[in-house]
Short mmCIF file of the C-alpha atoms (twelve columns), coordinates in Angstrom:
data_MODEL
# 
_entry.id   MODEL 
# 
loop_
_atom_site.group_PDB 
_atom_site.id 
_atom_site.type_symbol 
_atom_site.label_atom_id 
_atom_site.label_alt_id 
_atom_site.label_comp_id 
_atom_site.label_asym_id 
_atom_site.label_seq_id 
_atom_site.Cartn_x 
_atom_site.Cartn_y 
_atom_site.Cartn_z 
_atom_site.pdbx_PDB_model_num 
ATOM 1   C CA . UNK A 1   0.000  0.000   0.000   1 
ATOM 2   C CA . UNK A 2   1.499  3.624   -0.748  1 
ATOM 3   C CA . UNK A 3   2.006  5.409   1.989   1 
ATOM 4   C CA . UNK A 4   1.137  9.776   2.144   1 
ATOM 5   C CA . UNK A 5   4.915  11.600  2.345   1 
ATOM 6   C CA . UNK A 6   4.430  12.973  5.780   1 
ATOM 7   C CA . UNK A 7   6.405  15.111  8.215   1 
ATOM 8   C CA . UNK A 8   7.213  11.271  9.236   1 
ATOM 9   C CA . UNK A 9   8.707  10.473  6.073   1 
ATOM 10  C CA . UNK A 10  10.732 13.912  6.079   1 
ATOM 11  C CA . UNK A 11  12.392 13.096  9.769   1 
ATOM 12  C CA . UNK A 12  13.259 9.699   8.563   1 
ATOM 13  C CA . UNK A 13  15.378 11.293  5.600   1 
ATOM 14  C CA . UNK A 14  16.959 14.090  8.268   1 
ATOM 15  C CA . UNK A 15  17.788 11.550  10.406  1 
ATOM 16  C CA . UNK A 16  19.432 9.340   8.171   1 
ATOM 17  C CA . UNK A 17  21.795 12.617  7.752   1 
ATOM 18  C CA . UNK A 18  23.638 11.808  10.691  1 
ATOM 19  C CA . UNK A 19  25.355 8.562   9.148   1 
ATOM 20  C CA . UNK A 20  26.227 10.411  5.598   1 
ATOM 21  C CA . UNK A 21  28.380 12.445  8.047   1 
ATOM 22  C CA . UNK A 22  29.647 9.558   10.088  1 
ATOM 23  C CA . UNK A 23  30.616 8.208   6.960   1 
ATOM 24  C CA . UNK A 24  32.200 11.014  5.498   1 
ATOM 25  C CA . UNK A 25  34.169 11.618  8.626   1 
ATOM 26  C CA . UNK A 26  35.409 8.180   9.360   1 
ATOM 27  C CA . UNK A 27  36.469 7.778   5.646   1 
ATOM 28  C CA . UNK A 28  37.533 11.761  6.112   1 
ATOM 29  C CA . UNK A 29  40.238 10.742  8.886   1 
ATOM 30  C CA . UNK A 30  40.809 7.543   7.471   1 
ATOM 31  C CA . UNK A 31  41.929 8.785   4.635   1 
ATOM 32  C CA . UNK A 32  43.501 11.519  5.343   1 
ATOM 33  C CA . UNK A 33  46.209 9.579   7.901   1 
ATOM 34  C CA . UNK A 34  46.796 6.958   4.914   1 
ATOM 35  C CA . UNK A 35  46.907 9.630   2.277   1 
ATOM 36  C CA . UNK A 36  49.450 11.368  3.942   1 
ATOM 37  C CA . UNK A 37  51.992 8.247   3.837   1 
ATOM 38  C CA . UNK A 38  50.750 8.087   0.395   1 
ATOM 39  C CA . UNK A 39  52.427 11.498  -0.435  1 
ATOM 40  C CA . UNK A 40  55.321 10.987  1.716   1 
ATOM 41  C CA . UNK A 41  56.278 7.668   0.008   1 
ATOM 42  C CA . UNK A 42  55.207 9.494   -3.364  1 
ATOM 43  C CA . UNK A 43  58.197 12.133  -2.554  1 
ATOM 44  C CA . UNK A 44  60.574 9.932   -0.687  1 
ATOM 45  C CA . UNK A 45  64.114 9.271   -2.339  1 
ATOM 46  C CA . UNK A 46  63.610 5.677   -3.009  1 
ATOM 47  C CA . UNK A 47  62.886 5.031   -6.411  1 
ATOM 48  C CA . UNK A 48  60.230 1.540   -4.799  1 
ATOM 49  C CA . UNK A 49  57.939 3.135   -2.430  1 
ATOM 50  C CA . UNK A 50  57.772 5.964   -4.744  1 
ATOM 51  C CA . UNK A 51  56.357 3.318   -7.435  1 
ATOM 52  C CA . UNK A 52  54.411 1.100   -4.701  1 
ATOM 53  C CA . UNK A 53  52.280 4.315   -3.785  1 
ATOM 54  C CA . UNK A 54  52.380 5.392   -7.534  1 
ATOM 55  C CA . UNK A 55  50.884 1.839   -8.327  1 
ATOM 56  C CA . UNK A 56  48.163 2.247   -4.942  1 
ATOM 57  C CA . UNK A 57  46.885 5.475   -6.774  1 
ATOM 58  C CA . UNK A 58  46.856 4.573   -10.122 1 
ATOM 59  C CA . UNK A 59  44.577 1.352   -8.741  1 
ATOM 60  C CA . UNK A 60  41.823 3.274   -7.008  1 
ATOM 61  C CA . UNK A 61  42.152 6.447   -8.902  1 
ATOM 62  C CA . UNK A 62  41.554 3.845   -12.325 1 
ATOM 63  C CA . UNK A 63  38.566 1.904   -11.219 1 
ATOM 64  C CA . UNK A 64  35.006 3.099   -10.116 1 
ATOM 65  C CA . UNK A 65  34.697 3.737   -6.515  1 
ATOM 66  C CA . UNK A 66  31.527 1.705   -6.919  1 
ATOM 67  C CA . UNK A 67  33.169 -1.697  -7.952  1 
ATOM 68  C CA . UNK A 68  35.480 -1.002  -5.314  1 
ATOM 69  C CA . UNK A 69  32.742 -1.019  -2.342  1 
ATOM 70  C CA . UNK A 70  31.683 -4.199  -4.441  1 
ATOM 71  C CA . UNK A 71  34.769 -5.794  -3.757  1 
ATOM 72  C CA . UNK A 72  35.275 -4.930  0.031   1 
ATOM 73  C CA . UNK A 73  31.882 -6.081  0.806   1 
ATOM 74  C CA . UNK A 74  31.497 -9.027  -1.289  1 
ATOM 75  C CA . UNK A 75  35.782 -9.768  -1.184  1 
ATOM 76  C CA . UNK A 76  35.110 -10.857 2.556   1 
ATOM 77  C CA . UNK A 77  32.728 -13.394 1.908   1 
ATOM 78  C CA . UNK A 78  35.333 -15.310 -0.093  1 
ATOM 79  C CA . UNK A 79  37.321 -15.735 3.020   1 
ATOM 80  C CA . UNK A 80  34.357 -16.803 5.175   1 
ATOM 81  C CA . UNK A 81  33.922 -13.288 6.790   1 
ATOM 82  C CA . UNK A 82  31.109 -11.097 7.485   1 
ATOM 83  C CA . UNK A 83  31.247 -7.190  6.760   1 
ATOM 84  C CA . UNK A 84  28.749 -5.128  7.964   1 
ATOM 85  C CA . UNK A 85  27.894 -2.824  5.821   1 
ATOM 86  C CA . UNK A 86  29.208 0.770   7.788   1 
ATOM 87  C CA . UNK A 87  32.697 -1.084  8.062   1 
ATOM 88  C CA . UNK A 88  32.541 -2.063  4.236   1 
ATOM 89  C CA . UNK A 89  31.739 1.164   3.095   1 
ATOM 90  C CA . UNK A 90  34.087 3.518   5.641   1 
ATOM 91  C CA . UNK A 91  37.187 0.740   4.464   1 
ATOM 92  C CA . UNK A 92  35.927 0.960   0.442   1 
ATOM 93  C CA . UNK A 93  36.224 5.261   0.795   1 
ATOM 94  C CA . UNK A 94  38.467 5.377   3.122   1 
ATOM 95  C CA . UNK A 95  41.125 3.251   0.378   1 
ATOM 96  C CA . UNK A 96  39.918 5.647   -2.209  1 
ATOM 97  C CA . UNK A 97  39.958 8.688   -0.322  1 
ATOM 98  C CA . UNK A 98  43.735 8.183   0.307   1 
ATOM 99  C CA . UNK A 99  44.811 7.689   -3.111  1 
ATOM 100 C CA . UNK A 100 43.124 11.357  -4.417  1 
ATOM 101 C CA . UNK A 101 44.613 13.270  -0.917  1 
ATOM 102 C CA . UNK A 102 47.484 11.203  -1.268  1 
ATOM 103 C CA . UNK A 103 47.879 12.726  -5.308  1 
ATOM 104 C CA . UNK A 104 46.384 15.971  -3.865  1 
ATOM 105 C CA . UNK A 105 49.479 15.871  -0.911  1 
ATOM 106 C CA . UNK A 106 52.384 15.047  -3.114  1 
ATOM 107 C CA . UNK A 107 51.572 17.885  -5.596  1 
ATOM 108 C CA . UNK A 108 51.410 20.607  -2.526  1 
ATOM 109 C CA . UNK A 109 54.774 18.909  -1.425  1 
ATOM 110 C CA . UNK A 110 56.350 19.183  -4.432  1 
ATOM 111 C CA . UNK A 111 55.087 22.652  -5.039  1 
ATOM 112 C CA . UNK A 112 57.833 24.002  -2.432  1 
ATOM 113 C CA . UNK A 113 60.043 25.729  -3.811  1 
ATOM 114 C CA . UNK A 114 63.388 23.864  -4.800  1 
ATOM 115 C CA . UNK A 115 65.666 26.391  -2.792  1 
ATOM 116 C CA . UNK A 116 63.811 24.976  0.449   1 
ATOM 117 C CA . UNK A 117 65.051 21.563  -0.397  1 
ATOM 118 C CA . UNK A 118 68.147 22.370  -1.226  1 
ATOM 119 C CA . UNK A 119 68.781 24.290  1.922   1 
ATOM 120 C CA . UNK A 120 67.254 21.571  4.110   1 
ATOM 121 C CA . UNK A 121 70.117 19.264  2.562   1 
ATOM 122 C CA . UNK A 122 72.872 21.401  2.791   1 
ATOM 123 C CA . UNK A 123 72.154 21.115  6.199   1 
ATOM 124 C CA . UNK A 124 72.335 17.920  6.834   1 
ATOM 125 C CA . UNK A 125 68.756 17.584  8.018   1 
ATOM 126 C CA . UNK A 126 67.281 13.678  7.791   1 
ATOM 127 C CA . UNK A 127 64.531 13.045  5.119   1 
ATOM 128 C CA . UNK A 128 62.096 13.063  8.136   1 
ATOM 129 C CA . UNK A 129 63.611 15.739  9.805   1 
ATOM 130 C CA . UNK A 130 63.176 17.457  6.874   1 
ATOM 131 C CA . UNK A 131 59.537 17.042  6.397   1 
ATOM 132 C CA . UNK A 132 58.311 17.479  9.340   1 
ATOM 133 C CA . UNK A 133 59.975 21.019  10.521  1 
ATOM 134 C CA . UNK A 134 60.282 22.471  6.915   1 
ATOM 135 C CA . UNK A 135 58.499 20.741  4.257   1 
ATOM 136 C CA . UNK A 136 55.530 19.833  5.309   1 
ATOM 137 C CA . UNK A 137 54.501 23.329  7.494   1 
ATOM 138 C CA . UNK A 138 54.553 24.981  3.870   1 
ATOM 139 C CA . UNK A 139 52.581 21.982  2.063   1 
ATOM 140 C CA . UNK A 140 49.926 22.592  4.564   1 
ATOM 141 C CA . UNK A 141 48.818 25.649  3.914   1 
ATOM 142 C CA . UNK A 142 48.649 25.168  0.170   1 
ATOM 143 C CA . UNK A 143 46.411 22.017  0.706   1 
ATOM 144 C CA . UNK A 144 44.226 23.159  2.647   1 
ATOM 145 C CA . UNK A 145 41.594 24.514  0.076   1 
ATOM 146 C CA . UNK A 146 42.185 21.617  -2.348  1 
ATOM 147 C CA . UNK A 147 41.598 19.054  0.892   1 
ATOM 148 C CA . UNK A 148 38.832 20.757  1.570   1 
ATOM 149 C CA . UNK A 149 37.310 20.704  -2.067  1 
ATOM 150 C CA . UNK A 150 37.871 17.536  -2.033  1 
ATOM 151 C CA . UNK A 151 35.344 17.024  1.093   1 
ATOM 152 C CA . UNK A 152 33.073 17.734  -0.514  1 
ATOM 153 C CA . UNK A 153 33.181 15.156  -2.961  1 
ATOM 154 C CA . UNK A 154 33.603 13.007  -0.439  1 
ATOM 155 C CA . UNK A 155 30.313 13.707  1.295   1 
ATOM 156 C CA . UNK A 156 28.440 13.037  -1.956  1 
ATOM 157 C CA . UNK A 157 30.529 9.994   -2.874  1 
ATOM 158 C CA . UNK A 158 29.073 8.310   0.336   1 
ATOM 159 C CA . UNK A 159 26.012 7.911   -2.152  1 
ATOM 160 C CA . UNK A 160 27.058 5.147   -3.507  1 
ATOM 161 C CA . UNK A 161 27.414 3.376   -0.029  1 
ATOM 162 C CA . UNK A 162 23.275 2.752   -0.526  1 
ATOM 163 C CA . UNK A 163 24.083 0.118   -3.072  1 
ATOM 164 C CA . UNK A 164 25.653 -2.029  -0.436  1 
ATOM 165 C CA . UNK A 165 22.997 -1.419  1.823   1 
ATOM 166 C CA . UNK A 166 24.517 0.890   4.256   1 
ATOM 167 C CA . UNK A 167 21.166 3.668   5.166   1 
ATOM 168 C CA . UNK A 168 22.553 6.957   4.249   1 
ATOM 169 C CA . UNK A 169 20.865 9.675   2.969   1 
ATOM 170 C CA . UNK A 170 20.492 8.050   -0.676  1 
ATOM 171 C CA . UNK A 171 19.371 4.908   0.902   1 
ATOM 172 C CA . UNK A 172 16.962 6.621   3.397   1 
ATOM 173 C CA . UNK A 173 15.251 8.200   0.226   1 
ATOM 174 C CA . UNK A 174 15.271 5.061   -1.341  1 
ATOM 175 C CA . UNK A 175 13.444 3.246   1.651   1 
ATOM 176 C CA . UNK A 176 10.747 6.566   1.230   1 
ATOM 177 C CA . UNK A 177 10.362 6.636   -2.330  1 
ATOM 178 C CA . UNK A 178 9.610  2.769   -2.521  1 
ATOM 179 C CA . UNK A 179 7.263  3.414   0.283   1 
ATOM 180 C CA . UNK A 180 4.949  6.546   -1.225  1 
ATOM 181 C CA . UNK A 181 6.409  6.671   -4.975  1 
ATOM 182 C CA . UNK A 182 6.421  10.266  -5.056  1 
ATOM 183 C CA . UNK A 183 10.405 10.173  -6.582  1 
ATOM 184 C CA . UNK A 184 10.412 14.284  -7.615  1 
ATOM 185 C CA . UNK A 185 9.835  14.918  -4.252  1 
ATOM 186 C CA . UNK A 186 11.821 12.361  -2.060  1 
ATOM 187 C CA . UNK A 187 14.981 12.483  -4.436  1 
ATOM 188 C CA . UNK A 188 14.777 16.657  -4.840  1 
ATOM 189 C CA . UNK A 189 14.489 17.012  -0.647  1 
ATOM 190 C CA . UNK A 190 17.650 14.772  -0.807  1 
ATOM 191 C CA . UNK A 191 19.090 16.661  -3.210  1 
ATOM 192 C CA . UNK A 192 18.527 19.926  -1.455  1 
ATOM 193 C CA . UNK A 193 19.807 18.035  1.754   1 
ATOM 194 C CA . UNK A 194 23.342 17.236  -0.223  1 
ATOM 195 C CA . UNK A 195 23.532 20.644  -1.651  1 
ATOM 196 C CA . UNK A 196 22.862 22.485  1.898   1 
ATOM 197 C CA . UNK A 197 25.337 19.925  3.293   1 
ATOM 198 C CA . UNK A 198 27.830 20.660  0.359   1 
ATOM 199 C CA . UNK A 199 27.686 24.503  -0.543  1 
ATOM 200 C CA . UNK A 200 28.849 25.910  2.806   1 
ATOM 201 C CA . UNK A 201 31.849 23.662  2.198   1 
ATOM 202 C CA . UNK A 202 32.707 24.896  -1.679  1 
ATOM 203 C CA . UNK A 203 32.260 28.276  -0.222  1 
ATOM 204 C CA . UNK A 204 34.301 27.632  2.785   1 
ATOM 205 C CA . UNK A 205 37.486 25.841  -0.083  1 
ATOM 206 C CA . UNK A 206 37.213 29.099  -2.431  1 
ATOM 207 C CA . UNK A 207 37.321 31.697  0.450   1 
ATOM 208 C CA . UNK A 208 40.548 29.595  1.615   1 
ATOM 209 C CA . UNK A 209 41.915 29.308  -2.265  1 
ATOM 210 C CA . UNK A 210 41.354 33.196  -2.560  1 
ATOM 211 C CA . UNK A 211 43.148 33.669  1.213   1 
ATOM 212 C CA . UNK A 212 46.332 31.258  0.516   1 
ATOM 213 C CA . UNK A 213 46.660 32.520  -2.777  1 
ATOM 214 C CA . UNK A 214 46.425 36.298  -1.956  1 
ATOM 215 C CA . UNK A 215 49.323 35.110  1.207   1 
ATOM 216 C CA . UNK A 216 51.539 33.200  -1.280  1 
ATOM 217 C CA . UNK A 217 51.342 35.887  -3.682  1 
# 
């Protein structure tokens, strides 16, 4: 039987907000801490971690984030494991996310001036040394509008987590839509949900483009 769309079927959608966030943070942090070795062993001196991260980014940056949720969450099956689905889908971005911050990371690195390497060497600072008090301090501030651009794909990648049944926001209008069939209005609330969710964030990543930019200039 169809159901009315109520003020019951509207809370439902809000409320399924909360794990599009969870998601989006977990894989957020997730990311980010693996991305970051990403872009250090991108940069690093020896010519094989720079190609085993090279080959890590060229895997997930060349196949569909979709078929890669597929595989986490299916993949453990073969082995005789169960995944629940919030674990398959914060592992599946989390892999992902680290490979584009990771690419994202290494660029900013390598966007330091040469001098600042070359001074660092002459003296006699340690590769990690080097990073940590000089390199990195400067990358930071030049990432931090792309990283955050790159939130907000993020948020609206975690989409595609309804597909392995995790109940995000997608999901959530899914569950309505089947239940009144009114899809113009369950899919455009959750549309407007992503873009109020999203906007504040693309305006938040070009006010800190315009103010790093204006700084490094």
């Amino acid at each position: 039987m169809i159901r009315q769309f109520t003020s019951a079927e509207f809370v439902f959608l809000l409320s399924a907000v909360r794990w599009t966030l969870l998601l989006s943070a977990i894989a957020f942090v997730g990311g980010s801490a693996l991305g970051l070795l990403v872009a250090l062993a991108r940069t690093a001196p020896w010519q094989w971690l720079r190609a085993t991260a090279g080959a890590y980014i060229l895997v997930f940056q060349g196949t569909p984030l979709l078929m890669q949720l597929f595989l986490v969450f299916f993949g453990a099956t073969l082995v005789g494991a169960s995944v629940d689905p919030l674990a398959a889908a914060a592992l599946g971005l989390t892999l992902n996310a680290a490979a584009f911050l990771g690419e994202i990371w290494r660029g900013c690195i390598q966007a330091i001036p040469k001098g600042q390497w070359e001074a660092s060497t002459a003296l006699g600072l340690h590769y990690v040394t080097r990073m940590r008090e000089i390199i990195l301090p400067q990358a930071a501030k030049i990432a931090v509008a792309p990283t955050v651009g790159f939130l907000v794909m993020l948020v609206k990648s975690t989409s595609l987590a309804s597909i392995i049944g995790f109940v995000e926001l997608t999901r959530a209008g899914q569950i309505v839509n089947n239940a009144t069939f009114r899809p113009f209005l369950v899919f455009g609330i959750v549309a407007a949900i992503y873009f109020a969710l999203c906007w504040p964030l693309s305006l938040y990543a070009r006010h800190l483009e315009k103010r790093f930019g204006t700084v490094s200039r």
